[in-house]
GROMACS .gro file of C-alpha atoms in nm:
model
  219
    1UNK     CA    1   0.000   0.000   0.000
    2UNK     CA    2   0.286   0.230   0.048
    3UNK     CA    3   0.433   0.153  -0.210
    4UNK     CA    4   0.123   0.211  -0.444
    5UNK     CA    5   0.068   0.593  -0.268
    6UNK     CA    6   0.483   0.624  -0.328
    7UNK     CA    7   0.377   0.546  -0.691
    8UNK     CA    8   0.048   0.761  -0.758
    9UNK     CA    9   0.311   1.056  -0.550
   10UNK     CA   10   0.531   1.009  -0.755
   11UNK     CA   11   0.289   1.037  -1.067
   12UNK     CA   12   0.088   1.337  -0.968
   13UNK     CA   13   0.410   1.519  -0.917
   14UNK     CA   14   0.528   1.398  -1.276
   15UNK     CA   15   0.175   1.486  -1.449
   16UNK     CA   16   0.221   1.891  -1.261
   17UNK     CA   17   0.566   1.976  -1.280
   18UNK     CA   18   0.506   1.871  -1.661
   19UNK     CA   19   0.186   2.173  -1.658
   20UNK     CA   20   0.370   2.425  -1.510
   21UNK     CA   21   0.711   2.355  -1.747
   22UNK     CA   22   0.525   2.360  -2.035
   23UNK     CA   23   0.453   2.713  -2.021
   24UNK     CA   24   0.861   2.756  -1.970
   25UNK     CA   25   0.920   2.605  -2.314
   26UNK     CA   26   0.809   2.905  -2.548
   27UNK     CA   27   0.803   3.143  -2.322
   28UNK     CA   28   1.162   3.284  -2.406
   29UNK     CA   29   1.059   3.521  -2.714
   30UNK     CA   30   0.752   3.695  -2.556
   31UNK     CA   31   0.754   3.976  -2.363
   32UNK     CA   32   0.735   3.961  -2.002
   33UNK     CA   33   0.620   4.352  -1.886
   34UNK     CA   34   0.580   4.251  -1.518
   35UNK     CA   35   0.914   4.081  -1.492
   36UNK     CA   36   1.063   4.400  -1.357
   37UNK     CA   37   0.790   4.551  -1.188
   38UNK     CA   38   0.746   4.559  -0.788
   39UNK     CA   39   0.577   4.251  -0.775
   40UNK     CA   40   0.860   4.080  -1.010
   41UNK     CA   41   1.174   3.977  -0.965
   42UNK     CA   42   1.447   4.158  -0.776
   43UNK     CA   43   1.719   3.949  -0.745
   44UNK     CA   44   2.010   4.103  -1.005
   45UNK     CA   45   2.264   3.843  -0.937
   46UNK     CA   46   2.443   3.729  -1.236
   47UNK     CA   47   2.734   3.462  -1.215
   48UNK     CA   48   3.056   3.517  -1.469
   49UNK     CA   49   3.077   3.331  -1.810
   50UNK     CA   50   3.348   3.074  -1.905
   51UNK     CA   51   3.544   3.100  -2.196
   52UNK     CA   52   3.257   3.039  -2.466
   53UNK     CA   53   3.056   3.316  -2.338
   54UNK     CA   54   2.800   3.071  -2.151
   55UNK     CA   55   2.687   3.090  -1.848
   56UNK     CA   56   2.666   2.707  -1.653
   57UNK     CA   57   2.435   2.653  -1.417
   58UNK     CA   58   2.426   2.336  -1.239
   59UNK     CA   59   2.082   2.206  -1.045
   60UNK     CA   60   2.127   1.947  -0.749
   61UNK     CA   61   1.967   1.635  -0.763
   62UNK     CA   62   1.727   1.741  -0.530
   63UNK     CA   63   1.531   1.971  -0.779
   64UNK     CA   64   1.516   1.710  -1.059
   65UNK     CA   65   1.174   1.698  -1.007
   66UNK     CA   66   1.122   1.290  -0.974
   67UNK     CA   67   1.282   1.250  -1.334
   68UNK     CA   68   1.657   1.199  -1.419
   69UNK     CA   69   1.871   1.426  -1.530
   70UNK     CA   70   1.889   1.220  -1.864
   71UNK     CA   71   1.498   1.240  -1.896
   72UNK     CA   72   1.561   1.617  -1.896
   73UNK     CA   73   1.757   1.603  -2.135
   74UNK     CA   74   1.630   1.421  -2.350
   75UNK     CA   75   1.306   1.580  -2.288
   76UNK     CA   76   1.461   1.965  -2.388
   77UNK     CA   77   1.641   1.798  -2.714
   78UNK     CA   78   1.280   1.706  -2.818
   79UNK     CA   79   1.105   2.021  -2.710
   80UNK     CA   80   1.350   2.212  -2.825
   81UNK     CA   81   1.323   2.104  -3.246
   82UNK     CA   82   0.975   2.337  -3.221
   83UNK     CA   83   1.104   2.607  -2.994
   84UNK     CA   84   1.409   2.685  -3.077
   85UNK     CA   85   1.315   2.996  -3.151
   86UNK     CA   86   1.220   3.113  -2.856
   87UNK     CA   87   1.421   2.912  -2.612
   88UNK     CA   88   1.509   3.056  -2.267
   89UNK     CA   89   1.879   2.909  -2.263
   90UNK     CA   90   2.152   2.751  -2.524
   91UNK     CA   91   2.157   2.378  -2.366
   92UNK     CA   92   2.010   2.117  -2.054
   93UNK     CA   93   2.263   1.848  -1.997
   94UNK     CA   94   2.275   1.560  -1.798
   95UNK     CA   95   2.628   1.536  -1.562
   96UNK     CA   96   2.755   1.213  -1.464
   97UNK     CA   97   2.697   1.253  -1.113
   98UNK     CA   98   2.303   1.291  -1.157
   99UNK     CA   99   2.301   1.652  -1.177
  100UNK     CA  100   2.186   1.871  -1.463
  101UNK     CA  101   2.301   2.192  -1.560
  102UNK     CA  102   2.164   2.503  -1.768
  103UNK     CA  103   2.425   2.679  -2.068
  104UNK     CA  104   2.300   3.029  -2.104
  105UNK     CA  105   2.394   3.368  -2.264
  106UNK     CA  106   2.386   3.672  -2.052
  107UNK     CA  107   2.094   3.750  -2.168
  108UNK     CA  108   1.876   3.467  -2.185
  109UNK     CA  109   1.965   3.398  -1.777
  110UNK     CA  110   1.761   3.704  -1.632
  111UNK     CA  111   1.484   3.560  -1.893
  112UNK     CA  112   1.467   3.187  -1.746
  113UNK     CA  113   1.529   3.340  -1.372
  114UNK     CA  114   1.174   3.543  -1.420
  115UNK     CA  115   0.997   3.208  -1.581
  116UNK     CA  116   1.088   3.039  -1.264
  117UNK     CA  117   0.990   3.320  -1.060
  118UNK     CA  118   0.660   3.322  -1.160
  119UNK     CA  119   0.634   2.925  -1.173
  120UNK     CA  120   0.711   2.920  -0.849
  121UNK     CA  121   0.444   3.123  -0.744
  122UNK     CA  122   0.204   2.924  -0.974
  123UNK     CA  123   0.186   3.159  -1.239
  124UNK     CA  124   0.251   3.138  -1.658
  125UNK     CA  125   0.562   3.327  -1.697
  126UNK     CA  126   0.453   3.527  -1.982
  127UNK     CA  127   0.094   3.645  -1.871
  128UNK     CA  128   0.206   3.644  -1.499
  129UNK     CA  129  -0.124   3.542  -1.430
  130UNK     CA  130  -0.260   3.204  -1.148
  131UNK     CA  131  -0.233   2.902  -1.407
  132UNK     CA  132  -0.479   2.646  -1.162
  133UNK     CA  133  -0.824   2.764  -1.161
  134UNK     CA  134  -0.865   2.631  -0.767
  135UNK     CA  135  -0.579   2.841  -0.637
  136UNK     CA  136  -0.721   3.195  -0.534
  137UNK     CA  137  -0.391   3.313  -0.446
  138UNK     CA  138  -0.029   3.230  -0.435
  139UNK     CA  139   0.241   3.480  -0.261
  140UNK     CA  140   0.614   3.448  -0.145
  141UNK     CA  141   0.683   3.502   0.188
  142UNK     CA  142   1.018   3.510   0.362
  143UNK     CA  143   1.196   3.745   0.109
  144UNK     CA  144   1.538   3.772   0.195
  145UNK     CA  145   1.807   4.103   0.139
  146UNK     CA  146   1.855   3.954  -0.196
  147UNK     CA  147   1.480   3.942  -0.293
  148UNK     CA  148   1.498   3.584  -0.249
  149UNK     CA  149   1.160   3.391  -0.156
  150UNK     CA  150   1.228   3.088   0.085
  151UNK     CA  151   0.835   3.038   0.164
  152UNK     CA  152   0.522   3.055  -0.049
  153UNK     CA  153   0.187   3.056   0.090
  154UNK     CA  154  -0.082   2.884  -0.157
  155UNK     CA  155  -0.432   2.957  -0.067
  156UNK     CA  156  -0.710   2.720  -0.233
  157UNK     CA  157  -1.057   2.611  -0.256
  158UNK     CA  158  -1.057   2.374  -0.032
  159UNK     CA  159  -1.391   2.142  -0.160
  160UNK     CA  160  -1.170   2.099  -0.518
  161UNK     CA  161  -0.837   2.026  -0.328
  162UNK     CA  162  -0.937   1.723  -0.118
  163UNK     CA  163  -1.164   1.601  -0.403
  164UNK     CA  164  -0.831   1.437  -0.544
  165UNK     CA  165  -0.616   1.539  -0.268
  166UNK     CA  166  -0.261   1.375  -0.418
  167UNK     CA  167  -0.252   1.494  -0.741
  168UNK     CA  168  -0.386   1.889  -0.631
  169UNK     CA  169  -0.134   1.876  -0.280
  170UNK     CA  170   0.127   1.787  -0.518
  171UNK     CA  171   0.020   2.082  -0.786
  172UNK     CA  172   0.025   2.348  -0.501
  173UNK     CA  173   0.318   2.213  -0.294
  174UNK     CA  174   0.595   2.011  -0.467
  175UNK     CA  175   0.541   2.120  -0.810
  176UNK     CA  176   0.619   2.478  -0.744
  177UNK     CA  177   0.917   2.395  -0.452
  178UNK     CA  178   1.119   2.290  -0.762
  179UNK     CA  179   1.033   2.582  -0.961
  180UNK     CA  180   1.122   2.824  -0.647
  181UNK     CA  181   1.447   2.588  -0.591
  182UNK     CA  182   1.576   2.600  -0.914
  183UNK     CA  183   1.500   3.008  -0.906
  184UNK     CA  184   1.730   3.004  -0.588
  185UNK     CA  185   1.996   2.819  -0.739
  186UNK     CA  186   1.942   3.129  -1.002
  187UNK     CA  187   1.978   3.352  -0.747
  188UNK     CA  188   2.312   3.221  -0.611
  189UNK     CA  189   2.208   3.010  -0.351
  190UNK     CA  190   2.431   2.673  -0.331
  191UNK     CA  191   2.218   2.365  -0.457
  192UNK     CA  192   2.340   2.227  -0.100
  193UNK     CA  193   2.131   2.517   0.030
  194UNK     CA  194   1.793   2.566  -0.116
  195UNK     CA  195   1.478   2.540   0.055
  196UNK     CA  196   1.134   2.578   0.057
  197UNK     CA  197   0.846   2.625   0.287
  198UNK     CA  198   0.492   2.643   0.146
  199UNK     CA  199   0.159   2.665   0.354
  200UNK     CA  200  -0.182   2.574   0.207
  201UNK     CA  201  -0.457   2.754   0.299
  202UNK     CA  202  -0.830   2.767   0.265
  203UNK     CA  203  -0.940   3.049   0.080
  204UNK     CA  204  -1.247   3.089   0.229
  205UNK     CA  205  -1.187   3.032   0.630
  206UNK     CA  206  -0.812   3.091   0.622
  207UNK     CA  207  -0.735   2.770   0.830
  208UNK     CA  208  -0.389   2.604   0.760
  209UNK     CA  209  -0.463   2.285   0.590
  210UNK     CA  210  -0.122   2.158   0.573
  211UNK     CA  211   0.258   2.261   0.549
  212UNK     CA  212   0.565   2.134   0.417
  213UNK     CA  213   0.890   2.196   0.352
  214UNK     CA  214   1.118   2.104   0.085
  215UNK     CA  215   1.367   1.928   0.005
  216UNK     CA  216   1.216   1.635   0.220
  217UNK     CA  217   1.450   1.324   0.316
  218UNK     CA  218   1.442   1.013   0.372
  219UNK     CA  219   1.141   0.954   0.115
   0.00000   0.00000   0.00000
C-alpha cells in the first residue's frame, strides 16, 4: 500500500511539474512587462561566463523533479526542435553525477530566472497570471536582502483540493518547490542550500490545511 501511494506521488508530481514547465518552453521570445515591476523579480545576481561566453548553471539532484537528469535532457532535445526559436537558454545536460546543468547567454539567464519566478508562485511566466483555476492566491513570503523567496503561501478552494487530494497537494506544494528551488539556485544560492516552505490555505476560512517543507528526506 505504500508503495502504491509512493507510486500515484510520484505520478501526480510527474503529471504537474510537466503543466507548469510547459509554459517555460516558449516562453523565451515573448515579452514579459511585469518581470521587472514591484511585484517581479528583484534578485540582479548574475554569475561570470566561461570562456565560450556561456553561463553554466548546475541544479542538485534534489530539484530534478522525480525525473533523471537524462529524462531532462532528452526531454529539452525534443522540445526544443519546435522552440528553438524562442528558447530561454543555449543547452540542458545531464552530468555524470546525476546533476543537470543550464548553458546560457547573458541575456537569456535574467529571462529563465523570471519564468521560474513566476512558476514558483504558480503563475505562466509570460501572462504572470494564477495558471490552476482552484488556487485563489499564491504569494512568497520570507523574502530575503537579496529578494529571495524561501516560503510561499498557496491559498485554495478547499472542496476541489481534497476532491483528489494527491494529485492537487502535489500541484500546489511540490510542483512549485522545484520551480522556487531551481530560481534560488538562479539567485546564487548553493544547490546544498535551497529550501522551501509552502503553507496551504483555505481560501475561504483561512485555516492552515497543511505545510511542508522542501527538500524532504528520507522519502
Amino acid at each position: 500500500m505504500k508503495e502504491k501511494r509512493r507510486y500515484q506521488k510520484g505520478t501526480a508530481l510527474a503529471l504537474s511539474l510537466l503543466l507548469l514547465l510547459s509554459s517555460l518552453a516558449g516562453c523565451g521570445g515573448k515579452p514579459q512587462e511585469d518581470a521587472s515591476s514591484a511585484d517581479g523579480p528583484t534578485n540582479t545576481f548574475t554569475p561570470p561566463v566561461n570562456e565560450d561566453g556561456q553561463i553554466v548553471i548546475t541544479m542538485p539532484k534534489t530539484l530534478l523533479g522525480g525525473k533523471t537528469a537524462e529524462e531532462l535532457e532528452a526531454e529539452d532535445k525534443e522540445q526544443r526542435s519546435t522552440v528553438a526559436n524562442q528558447a530561454v537558454y543555449n543547452a540542458l545536460l545531464a552530468n555524470e553525477d546525476g546533476t543537470f546543468s543550464y548553458y546560457l547567454t547573458t541575456e537569456q539567464y535574467p529571462k529563465l530566472k523570471a519564468a521560474y519566478y513566476w512558476l514558483g508562485c504558480l503563475r505562466d511566466p509570460v501572462t504572470t497570471e494564477i495558471s490552476q483555476e482552484f488556487v485563489t492566491a499564491a504569494d512568497y513570503t520570507d523574502l530575503d536582502e537579496n529578494g529571495v523567496p524561501w516560503g510561499l503561501t498557496v491559498s485554495v478552494d478547499a472542496e476541489t483540493y481534497h476532491s483528489v487530494e494527491i494529485w492537487y497537494s502535489a500541484v500546489v506544494t511540490v510542483a512549485p518547490a522545484v520551480m522556487l528551488g531551481r530560481y534560488q539556485v538562479l539567485c546564487g544560492v548553493s544547490g546544498d542550500e535551497w529550501a522551501v516552505h509552502v503553507t496551504v490555505k483555505d481560501a475561504d476560512s483561512g485555516e492552515v490545511i497543511s505545510e511542508h517543507d522542501f527538500p524532504t528526506r528520507g522519502e
